[in-house]
Short mmCIF file of C-alpha atoms in Angstrom, two decimals:
data_model
loop_
_atom_site.label_atom_id
_atom_site.label_comp_id
_atom_site.label_asym_id
_atom_site.label_seq_id
_atom_site.Cartn_x
_atom_site.Cartn_y
_atom_site.Cartn_z
CA MET A 15 18.35 141.46 42.76
CA TYR A 16 21.87 142.71 42.10
CA GLY A 17 25.11 140.92 42.74
CA VAL A 18 28.78 141.61 42.17
CA VAL A 19 30.16 138.99 39.83
CA VAL A 20 33.62 138.23 38.55
CA ALA A 21 32.90 139.01 34.90
CA GLU A 22 36.49 138.35 33.82
CA LEU A 23 39.50 136.92 35.59
CA GLY A 24 42.20 139.36 36.56
CA GLY A 25 42.21 142.68 38.38
CA PRO A 26 39.52 144.30 40.55
CA ASP A 27 37.93 145.94 37.48
CA GLY A 28 36.74 142.46 36.56
CA LEU A 29 34.16 142.76 39.37
CA ARG A 30 30.86 144.03 37.93
CA VAL A 31 27.54 144.94 39.52
CA THR A 32 25.01 142.77 37.68
CA GLU A 33 21.29 142.06 37.78
CA LEU A 34 20.69 138.43 38.75
CA PRO A 35 17.60 136.23 39.23
CA ASP A 36 16.21 136.17 42.74
CA PRO A 37 17.18 132.88 44.43
CA GLN A 38 14.58 130.42 45.65
CA ALA A 39 14.87 128.32 48.81
CA GLY A 40 15.07 124.64 47.95
CA PRO A 41 14.50 121.80 50.42
CA GLY A 42 16.69 122.27 53.48
CA GLN A 43 17.56 125.82 52.44
CA VAL A 44 16.75 129.39 53.38
CA VAL A 45 17.15 132.59 51.41
CA VAL A 46 19.24 135.12 53.35
CA ARG A 47 18.80 138.85 52.87
CA VAL A 48 22.47 139.82 52.89
CA ARG A 49 23.55 142.61 55.25
CA ALA A 50 27.31 142.03 55.47
CA VAL A 51 29.99 140.07 53.63
CA CYS A 52 33.63 139.80 54.66
CA VAL A 53 36.26 140.31 51.95
CA GLN A 54 38.70 137.40 52.18
CA PRO A 55 42.03 136.59 50.49
CA ALA A 56 40.19 133.60 49.04
CA ASP A 57 37.90 136.02 47.17
CA LEU A 58 40.89 137.76 45.62
CA ALA A 59 42.39 134.40 44.67
CA ALA A 60 39.16 133.30 43.01
CA ARG A 61 39.01 136.57 41.07
CA VAL A 62 42.43 135.97 39.52
CA GLY A 63 41.84 132.21 39.08
CA MET A 64 44.53 131.03 41.51
CA ILE A 65 42.52 128.50 43.47
CA PRO A 66 42.62 124.75 44.10
CA GLY A 67 40.88 122.86 41.33
CA GLY A 68 41.67 125.52 38.77
CA PRO A 69 39.90 128.78 37.90
CA VAL A 70 36.13 129.06 37.81
CA PRO A 71 34.92 130.26 34.38
CA PRO A 72 33.28 133.72 34.69
CA PRO A 73 30.76 134.95 35.46
CA PHE A 74 30.49 133.79 39.09
CA LEU A 75 29.81 135.22 42.53
CA PRO A 76 32.68 135.44 45.03
CA GLY A 77 32.11 135.38 48.78
CA TRP A 78 32.20 132.94 51.69
CA ASP A 79 30.95 134.76 54.79
CA VAL A 80 27.48 136.22 55.17
CA ALA A 81 25.37 137.87 57.84
CA GLY A 82 21.78 138.95 57.37
CA GLU A 83 18.16 137.92 57.89
CA VAL A 84 16.14 134.96 56.72
CA ALA A 85 13.83 136.09 53.91
CA GLU A 86 12.39 132.70 52.85
CA VAL A 87 12.37 129.22 54.35
CA GLY A 88 12.43 126.05 52.27
CA ALA A 89 10.79 122.69 52.94
CA GLY A 90 12.20 120.74 55.85
CA VAL A 91 13.77 123.68 57.69
CA THR A 92 12.35 123.86 61.20
CA ASP A 93 14.91 125.78 63.25
CA LEU A 94 15.02 129.01 61.25
CA ARG A 95 12.16 131.40 60.52
CA VAL A 96 11.58 134.41 58.30
CA GLY A 97 13.08 137.45 60.02
CA ASP A 98 15.68 135.55 62.04
CA ARG A 99 19.12 137.14 62.07
CA VAL A 100 21.75 134.64 60.91
CA VAL A 101 25.43 134.37 60.17
CA GLY A 102 27.27 131.65 58.35
CA MET A 103 29.54 130.53 55.58
CA VAL A 104 28.87 129.36 52.06
CA PRO A 105 31.42 126.55 51.49
CA TRP A 106 32.79 128.21 48.38
CA TYR A 107 35.28 125.38 47.86
CA LEU A 108 32.21 123.29 47.00
CA THR A 109 29.86 125.86 45.45
CA ARG A 110 32.55 127.66 43.41
CA GLY A 111 30.33 130.68 43.01
CA THR A 112 26.97 128.93 42.76
CA PRO A 113 26.23 130.51 45.09
CA GLY A 114 28.64 133.09 46.47
CA THR A 115 27.70 135.80 48.94
CA TYR A 116 28.40 139.01 46.98
CA ALA A 117 24.69 139.54 46.33
CA GLU A 118 21.54 141.03 47.86
CA TYR A 119 20.15 137.55 48.51
CA VAL A 120 21.70 134.11 48.73
CA ALA A 121 20.07 130.67 48.92
CA ALA A 122 21.99 128.79 51.59
CA ASP A 123 21.68 125.38 53.18
CA ALA A 124 20.32 125.83 56.69
CA GLU A 125 23.26 123.81 58.05
CA TRP A 126 25.61 126.56 56.86
CA LEU A 127 23.99 129.13 59.18
CA VAL A 128 23.54 129.82 62.89
CA PRO A 129 21.45 132.40 64.74
CA LEU A 130 23.03 135.83 65.11
CA PRO A 131 22.51 137.28 68.62
CA ASP A 132 21.13 140.81 68.84
CA GLY A 133 24.25 142.00 70.67
CA LEU A 134 26.54 141.35 67.71
CA ASP A 135 26.30 143.57 64.63
CA ALA A 136 26.31 142.06 61.16
CA ALA A 137 29.63 143.58 60.07
CA ALA A 138 31.55 142.13 63.02
CA ALA A 139 29.72 138.81 62.72
CA ALA A 140 30.66 138.49 59.04
CA THR A 141 34.34 138.32 59.98
CA LEU A 142 33.83 135.15 62.01
CA PRO A 143 32.78 132.12 59.94
CA LEU A 144 35.70 131.41 57.61
CA ASN A 145 38.51 132.75 59.78
CA ALA A 146 37.39 131.77 63.28
CA VAL A 147 36.25 128.28 62.30
CA THR A 148 39.52 127.74 60.41
CA ALA A 149 41.45 128.79 63.53
CA HIS A 150 39.42 126.45 65.73
CA GLN A 151 39.86 123.49 63.40
CA ALA A 152 43.59 124.18 63.01
CA LEU A 153 44.03 124.14 66.78
CA GLU A 154 42.19 120.81 66.90
CA MET A 155 44.65 119.42 64.36
CA LEU A 156 47.57 120.26 66.67
CA SER A 157 46.20 117.49 68.96
CA LEU A 158 47.66 119.00 72.14
CA ASP A 159 46.30 117.13 75.14
CA GLU A 160 48.08 119.37 77.66
CA PRO A 161 48.86 123.09 77.76
CA ALA A 162 51.91 123.80 75.60
CA THR A 163 53.89 126.64 74.07
CA VAL A 164 52.40 127.40 70.66
CA LEU A 165 53.78 129.76 68.03
CA VAL A 166 51.07 131.43 65.93
CA THR A 167 52.19 133.23 62.78
CA GLY A 168 50.03 135.92 61.20
CA ALA A 169 48.54 136.89 64.56
CA SER A 170 47.67 140.34 63.17
CA GLY A 171 45.40 138.69 60.60
CA GLY A 172 42.04 136.99 60.71
CA VAL A 173 42.93 133.33 61.21
CA GLY A 174 46.04 134.04 63.28
CA GLY A 175 44.26 136.51 65.53
CA PHE A 176 41.43 134.13 66.31
CA ALA A 177 43.91 131.27 66.75
CA THR A 178 45.82 133.33 69.32
CA GLU A 179 42.68 134.03 71.34
CA LEU A 180 41.37 130.47 71.14
CA ALA A 181 44.74 128.94 72.03
CA VAL A 182 44.95 131.17 75.10
CA ARG A 183 41.45 130.06 76.10
CA ARG A 184 42.70 126.47 75.98
CA GLY A 185 45.47 127.29 78.40
CA HIS A 186 48.36 127.37 75.94
CA ARG A 187 51.26 129.78 76.20
CA VAL A 188 51.12 131.63 72.89
CA LEU A 189 54.00 133.29 71.08
CA ALA A 190 52.27 135.47 68.48
CA LEU A 191 54.00 136.81 65.38
CA SER A 192 52.84 140.37 64.70
CA THR A 193 53.20 142.76 61.81
CA HIS A 194 54.97 146.07 62.48
CA ASP A 195 53.06 148.57 64.64
CA ASP A 196 50.35 146.05 65.49
CA GLU A 197 51.92 144.70 68.65
CA ALA A 198 49.38 146.33 70.98
CA TRP A 199 46.43 144.61 69.31
CA VAL A 200 48.13 141.23 69.26
CA GLY A 201 49.17 141.55 72.88
CA ALA A 202 45.59 142.37 73.83
CA LEU A 203 44.53 139.00 72.40
CA GLY A 204 46.29 137.34 75.33
CA ALA A 205 49.62 136.34 73.81
CA ALA A 206 52.34 135.64 76.37
CA GLU A 207 54.89 137.13 73.99
CA VAL A 208 54.48 139.22 70.85
CA VAL A 209 57.16 138.36 68.29
CA PRO A 210 58.14 140.91 65.60
CA ARG A 211 57.61 139.79 62.02
CA ALA A 212 61.31 140.27 61.29
CA ALA A 213 62.44 137.96 64.12
CA ASP A 214 64.54 134.87 63.48
CA LEU A 215 62.03 132.22 64.49
CA GLY A 216 64.78 129.68 64.94
CA SER A 217 65.98 131.69 67.92
CA ILE A 218 62.70 131.71 69.86
CA GLY A 219 62.09 127.98 70.08
CA PRO A 220 62.02 125.23 70.10
CA VAL A 221 58.27 125.17 70.68
CA GLN A 222 56.05 122.12 70.76
CA ALA A 223 53.61 123.35 68.14
CA VAL A 224 53.26 125.94 65.38
CA LEU A 225 50.05 127.17 63.80
CA ASP A 226 51.47 128.71 60.64
CA ALA A 227 48.60 130.93 59.53
CA VAL A 228 50.59 133.08 57.09
CA PRO A 229 52.03 130.50 56.18
CA LEU A 230 55.79 131.05 56.34
CA GLY A 231 56.90 127.47 55.65
CA ASP A 232 60.57 126.82 56.42
CA PRO A 233 61.02 129.73 58.90
CA ALA A 234 58.14 128.35 60.96
CA LEU A 235 59.63 124.86 60.86
CA ALA A 236 62.80 126.30 62.36
CA ALA A 237 60.89 127.19 65.53
CA VAL A 238 59.37 123.77 66.26
CA LYS A 239 61.20 121.08 68.18
CA ASP A 240 61.98 117.69 66.69
CA GLY A 241 58.90 115.51 67.08
CA GLY A 242 56.65 118.56 67.28
CA VAL A 243 53.69 119.51 65.10
CA VAL A 244 52.98 122.21 62.52
CA VAL A 245 49.59 123.06 61.02
CA THR A 246 49.50 125.34 57.97
CA THR A 247 46.65 127.04 56.12
CA ARG A 248 48.16 126.51 52.66
CA PRO A 249 50.58 123.92 51.25
CA THR A 250 54.22 124.46 52.26
CA PRO A 251 57.46 122.55 51.62
CA PRO A 252 57.69 119.32 53.66
CA ALA A 253 59.72 119.09 56.84
CA ASP A 254 62.94 117.10 56.99
CA PRO A 255 61.73 113.52 57.73
CA ALA A 256 64.64 113.03 60.11
CA ARG A 257 63.15 115.61 62.48
CA GLY A 258 59.96 113.63 63.05
CA ILE A 259 57.73 116.69 62.79
CA ARG A 260 54.06 116.06 62.15
CA THR A 261 52.72 118.47 59.52
CA HIS A 262 49.08 119.00 58.62
CA LEU A 263 47.24 121.19 56.14
CA GLN A 264 44.04 122.73 57.49
CA LEU A 265 41.24 122.96 54.91
CA ILE A 266 38.03 124.27 56.42
CA HIS A 267 34.86 122.20 56.59
CA VAL A 268 31.40 123.30 57.69
CA ASP A 269 30.81 122.81 61.42
CA ARG A 270 27.61 124.41 62.60
CA ALA A 271 28.14 123.62 66.28
CA VAL A 272 31.60 125.19 66.32
CA LEU A 273 30.39 128.28 64.48
CA ALA A 274 27.53 128.72 66.97
CA GLU A 275 30.00 128.47 69.85
CA LEU A 276 32.33 131.06 68.33
CA VAL A 277 29.49 133.46 67.51
CA ALA A 278 28.27 133.19 71.11
CA LEU A 279 31.77 134.00 72.39
CA ALA A 280 31.97 137.06 70.14
CA ALA A 281 28.52 138.25 71.20
CA ALA A 282 29.60 137.94 74.83
CA GLY A 283 32.74 139.99 74.18
CA GLU A 284 35.00 136.99 74.80
CA LEU A 285 36.27 136.68 71.22
CA ARG A 286 37.59 139.84 69.64
CA THR A 287 37.55 140.79 65.99
CA ARG A 288 38.07 144.02 64.14
CA VAL A 289 36.75 145.67 61.01
CA ALA A 290 39.17 147.94 59.15
CA ALA A 291 36.51 149.48 56.92
CA THR A 292 32.97 148.99 55.66
CA LEU A 293 32.05 149.69 52.05
CA GLN A 294 28.87 149.17 50.10
CA LEU A 295 28.60 145.87 48.25
CA THR A 296 28.56 147.85 45.02
CA GLU A 297 32.07 149.07 45.96
CA ALA A 298 33.51 145.55 45.94
CA ALA A 299 36.16 146.45 43.35
CA GLU A 300 37.50 149.21 45.59
CA ALA A 301 37.44 146.83 48.55
CA HIS A 302 39.57 144.37 46.59
CA ARG A 303 42.02 147.14 45.68
CA ARG A 304 42.43 148.06 49.34
CA ALA A 305 42.81 144.45 50.38
CA GLU A 306 45.48 143.88 47.74
CA ALA A 307 47.36 147.01 48.82
CA GLY A 308 47.73 145.52 52.31
CA GLY A 309 48.48 147.36 55.54
CA LEU A 310 44.96 146.87 56.87
CA ARG A 311 44.23 146.55 60.57
CA GLY A 312 41.26 144.21 60.40
CA LYS A 313 38.90 143.07 57.68
CA ILE A 314 37.05 144.97 54.99
CA VAL A 315 33.34 144.25 55.15
CA LEU A 316 30.85 144.88 52.36
CA THR A 317 27.38 145.95 53.47
CA ALA A 318 24.10 145.77 51.59
CA GLY A 319 20.55 146.94 52.13
CA ASP A 320 18.87 149.88 53.81
CA GLN A 321 19.29 148.63 57.37
CA PRO A 322 22.34 149.22 59.57
CA ALA A 323 25.07 146.62 59.18
#
């Protein structure tokens, strides 16, 4: 098979199409024929070596999200069969490229995958695992027992967009921070108020909770009331202890039940996502260039194989 490996740390030209051994399904695993992979900021960070735990020595495979079909079933797997459509997430923070999903085939633990309904195409499905599960888990960390006013930063992006939708589903009043000219999309996610990126967040609060998906750090802290709660997706400076703000860092963990629930919502049209562009897996370097340039409305998805993504 071929894969796209990080052959050297640095710019997108360090991504190389390479022949690799075909993976084998070990106990509790399946081999997935890859149809779609979502390009994530975490992939770009791994490529340049700026990741927790330090850089991974090349060569290695990037890639968290995957959608495709089961090509081989290992011993002990009873709920997936050859030919089943699946979507899931390789926990790259654990595998560190062994495996990653930028390849024609990937050997994945069955617990990393859920069935992919026929009504949801692979490209859209590939945008869900890392971002939507992160959003769900971040909302759980807010520990809001009653409906509240929640500020979500980065609502134009993957995690922030899903967080906006899921918070609205929970009955929260969402103030959603949008990038310029993306207000219509963010408003369509159900936000009670769309906040311009340039706004002084200290003037819109105080709110009970902030899901800082960018994250912005101090500007987001300015919006939360004393005794409130902030969840961030990357480390940020601590809050003033005198304000009594609870702060949490959300680091994703595999949750098959949550992923299945989110995939079902997307298949039913109740959880929206968007794909900015699809490129062939062999065009991963170009995909990384576009992602680094910014200004995208949605995710770039890499597709592989001779079947529609």
